Amino acid sequence: MKIALGSDHGGYQLKVNLKEYLKELNVECIDFGCDNEKSVDYPDIGFKVAEEVKSGKCDRGILICGTGIGMTIVANKVRGIRASLCHDIFSARNTREHNDANILTLGERVIGTGLAKEIVKVWLNTKFSQEERHINRLNKIKQEEDKIYK
Ligand code: RB5
C-alpha cells in the first residue's frame, strides 16, 4: 500500500514521527510537505494529498494539522475522498469498516504520538466490511457527488 502523507506547520512534528513509524511498518509513503515548522496554509498541502489519492497514484492518505479539522474540511472537497478525523481507535476501525475512509486526518495539538501510531496501525490494517448496507450508503454519497461534479 502506498500512502500520501502531508501536514501543515501545526502537524509537522507528528508527521515526522509517523513517517518514521510507517517506515518501521514497511509501508511506502510519499511526503507532500510541509518541510519545517514555518507557517503554511493547510489547504495547499491538503489538496495535493487528496488529489494524489483521487488519481489513484497513492492508495490512501494521512493528513495532519493542529486540530485535524482544517485538513478534514479540505480533503472532503475533493471528489471521491472520504476523509475522517479519528482521535480514538474505535473511530479509526469503524471509519474503515463502514465508510471505507481513504484519508485519515489527525490533530497534533489534540493527541500524542503514541495514540496516533496506534490509530494509524488500526486504520491501515482494517478492511472495508463490504456489507450491503454500507455499500448502499456510500453509493448514495457517490450519486450526490456525480450530480455536483457533472
Ligand atoms: C494552524 O495554526 C491551525 O489553524 C491548523 O493547523 C489547523 O488546526 C486548522 O484546522
Short mmCIF file of C-alpha atoms and ligand atoms in Angstrom, two decimals:
data_model
loop_
_atom_site.label_atom_id
_atom_site.label_comp_id
_atom_site.label_asym_id
_atom_site.label_seq_id
_atom_site.Cartn_x
_atom_site.Cartn_y
_atom_site.Cartn_z
CA MET A 1 0.00 0.00 0.00
CA LYS A 2 1.27 3.47 -0.90
CA ILE A 3 0.38 6.37 1.43
CA ALA A 4 0.32 10.08 0.57
CA LEU A 5 1.41 11.97 3.69
CA GLY A 6 1.08 15.68 4.43
CA SER A 7 0.82 18.29 7.15
CA ASP A 8 0.87 21.99 7.82
CA HIS A 9 3.22 23.52 10.43
CA GLY A 10 0.75 22.60 13.21
CA GLY A 11 1.09 18.92 12.32
CA TYR A 12 4.70 18.90 11.18
CA GLN A 13 6.29 17.13 14.15
CA LEU A 14 3.64 14.40 14.24
CA LYS A 15 4.16 13.90 10.50
CA VAL A 16 7.89 13.40 11.07
CA ASN A 17 7.13 10.82 13.78
CA LEU A 18 4.52 8.99 11.70
CA LYS A 19 6.77 8.94 8.64
CA GLU A 20 9.35 7.10 10.73
CA TYR A 21 6.63 4.76 12.03
CA LEU A 22 5.39 3.96 8.50
CA LYS A 23 8.97 3.04 7.62
CA GLU A 24 9.08 0.65 10.61
CA LEU A 25 5.82 -0.90 9.34
CA ASN A 26 7.31 -1.23 5.83
CA VAL A 27 4.56 0.95 4.41
CA GLU A 28 5.66 3.05 1.44
CA CYS A 29 4.83 6.75 1.70
CA ILE A 30 5.26 9.91 -0.33
CA ASP A 31 5.70 13.10 1.71
CA PHE A 32 3.92 16.14 0.27
CA GLY A 33 5.27 18.54 2.93
CA CYS A 34 5.45 20.78 4.72
CA ASP A 35 9.18 20.57 5.44
CA ASN A 36 9.55 22.54 8.67
CA GLU A 37 7.53 24.39 11.31
CA LYS A 38 7.31 27.65 9.32
CA SER A 39 3.70 28.72 8.91
CA VAL A 40 1.95 27.41 5.78
CA ASP A 41 -1.68 27.22 4.67
CA TYR A 42 -3.21 23.78 5.27
CA PRO A 43 -5.30 23.85 2.04
CA ASP A 44 -2.08 23.96 -0.03
CA ILE A 45 -0.92 20.60 1.34
CA GLY A 46 -4.35 19.08 1.92
CA PHE A 47 -5.48 19.44 -1.70
CA LYS A 48 -2.21 17.96 -3.01
CA VAL A 49 -2.60 14.82 -0.89
CA ALA A 50 -6.31 14.47 -1.67
CA GLU A 51 -5.68 14.80 -5.41
CA GLU A 52 -2.96 12.16 -5.19
CA VAL A 53 -5.43 9.73 -3.62
CA LYS A 54 -8.18 10.70 -6.07
CA SER A 55 -5.85 10.00 -9.00
CA GLY A 56 -5.02 6.54 -7.65
CA LYS A 57 -1.29 7.33 -7.59
CA CYS A 58 -1.47 6.66 -3.85
CA ASP A 59 -3.89 4.18 -2.29
CA ARG A 60 -4.70 6.24 0.79
CA GLY A 61 -3.63 9.43 2.56
CA ILE A 62 -2.80 10.73 6.01
CA LEU A 63 -3.16 14.47 6.70
CA ILE A 64 -2.19 16.26 9.89
CA CYS A 65 -2.74 19.82 11.11
CA GLY A 66 -3.10 21.33 14.57
CA THR A 67 -6.63 20.07 15.15
CA GLY A 68 -7.10 17.82 12.11
CA ILE A 69 -10.23 19.80 11.31
CA GLY A 70 -8.88 22.07 8.57
CA MET A 71 -7.37 19.13 6.71
CA THR A 72 -10.65 17.19 7.01
CA ILE A 73 -12.65 20.06 5.51
CA VAL A 74 -10.17 20.44 2.64
CA ALA A 75 -9.82 16.75 1.77
CA ASN A 76 -13.58 16.19 1.71
CA LYS A 77 -13.96 18.85 -1.01
CA VAL A 78 -12.20 16.53 -3.46
CA ARG A 79 -14.32 14.11 -5.44
CA GLY A 80 -14.15 10.55 -4.19
CA ILE A 81 -12.41 11.43 -0.96
CA ARG A 82 -13.79 10.16 2.33
CA ALA A 83 -11.61 11.78 4.97
CA SER A 84 -12.17 11.03 8.65
CA LEU A 85 -10.82 12.75 11.72
CA CYS A 86 -10.04 9.95 14.18
CA HIS A 87 -8.63 10.53 17.64
CA ASP A 88 -9.58 7.13 19.03
CA ILE A 89 -9.14 3.51 17.97
CA PHE A 90 -12.88 2.78 17.73
CA SER A 91 -13.42 5.55 15.16
CA ALA A 92 -10.32 4.51 13.19
CA ARG A 93 -11.60 0.94 12.86
CA ASN A 94 -15.22 1.99 12.20
CA THR A 95 -14.42 4.53 9.52
CA ARG A 96 -12.60 1.85 7.52
CA GLU A 97 -15.27 -0.84 8.06
CA HIS A 98 -18.31 1.40 7.48
CA ASN A 99 -17.15 4.44 5.48
CA ASP A 100 -14.24 2.94 3.52
CA ALA A 101 -12.33 6.10 4.50
CA ASN A 102 -9.42 6.75 2.17
CA ILE A 103 -7.83 9.63 4.10
CA LEU A 104 -7.11 9.68 7.83
CA THR A 105 -6.82 13.10 9.45
CA LEU A 106 -5.17 13.80 12.78
CA GLY A 107 -4.56 16.79 15.05
CA GLU A 108 -1.07 17.08 16.52
CA ARG A 109 -2.32 19.53 19.16
CA VAL A 110 -5.01 17.08 20.27
CA ILE A 111 -3.35 13.67 20.68
CA GLY A 112 0.13 12.32 21.42
CA THR A 113 2.35 10.33 19.10
CA GLY A 114 1.75 7.02 20.91
CA LEU A 115 -2.00 7.10 20.34
CA ALA A 116 -1.57 8.45 16.81
CA LYS A 117 0.64 5.45 15.92
CA GLU A 118 -1.97 3.00 17.22
CA ILE A 119 -4.71 4.80 15.28
CA VAL A 120 -2.62 4.67 12.10
CA LYS A 121 -1.87 0.95 12.56
CA VAL A 122 -5.55 0.06 13.06
CA TRP A 123 -6.67 2.32 10.20
CA LEU A 124 -4.11 0.79 7.82
CA ASN A 125 -4.96 -2.79 8.74
CA THR A 126 -8.77 -2.60 8.77
CA LYS A 127 -10.64 -3.53 5.60
CA PHE A 128 -13.95 -2.13 4.37
CA SER A 129 -16.68 -4.53 5.53
CA GLN A 130 -18.24 -4.90 2.03
CA GLU A 131 -21.64 -5.21 3.76
CA GLU A 132 -24.55 -4.28 1.53
CA ARG A 133 -25.92 -1.56 3.79
CA HIS A 134 -22.57 0.22 3.85
CA ILE A 135 -22.12 -0.14 0.09
CA ASN A 136 -25.60 1.37 -0.41
CA ARG A 137 -24.77 4.35 1.81
CA LEU A 138 -21.50 5.01 0.01
CA ASN A 139 -23.33 4.77 -3.32
CA LYS A 140 -25.73 7.49 -2.12
CA ILE A 141 -22.75 9.76 -1.41
CA LYS A 142 -21.29 8.96 -4.83
CA GLN A 143 -24.63 9.74 -6.56
CA GLU A 144 -24.69 13.19 -4.91
CA GLU A 145 -21.08 13.76 -5.96
CA ASP A 146 -21.88 12.74 -9.53
CA LYS A 147 -24.62 15.42 -9.60
CA ILE A 148 -22.30 18.10 -8.18
CA TYR A 149 -19.37 17.36 -10.48
CA LYS A 150 -21.24 16.60 -13.70
C1 RB5 B 1 -2.70 26.41 12.36
O1 RB5 B 1 -2.47 27.32 13.37
C2 RB5 B 1 -4.01 25.69 12.59
O2 RB5 B 1 -5.07 26.56 12.38
C3 RB5 B 1 -4.11 24.49 11.67
O3 RB5 B 1 -3.05 23.63 11.91
C4 RB5 B 1 -5.35 23.63 11.79
O4 RB5 B 1 -5.59 23.27 13.12
C5 RB5 B 1 -6.54 24.11 11.12
O5 RB5 B 1 -7.61 23.49 11.17
#
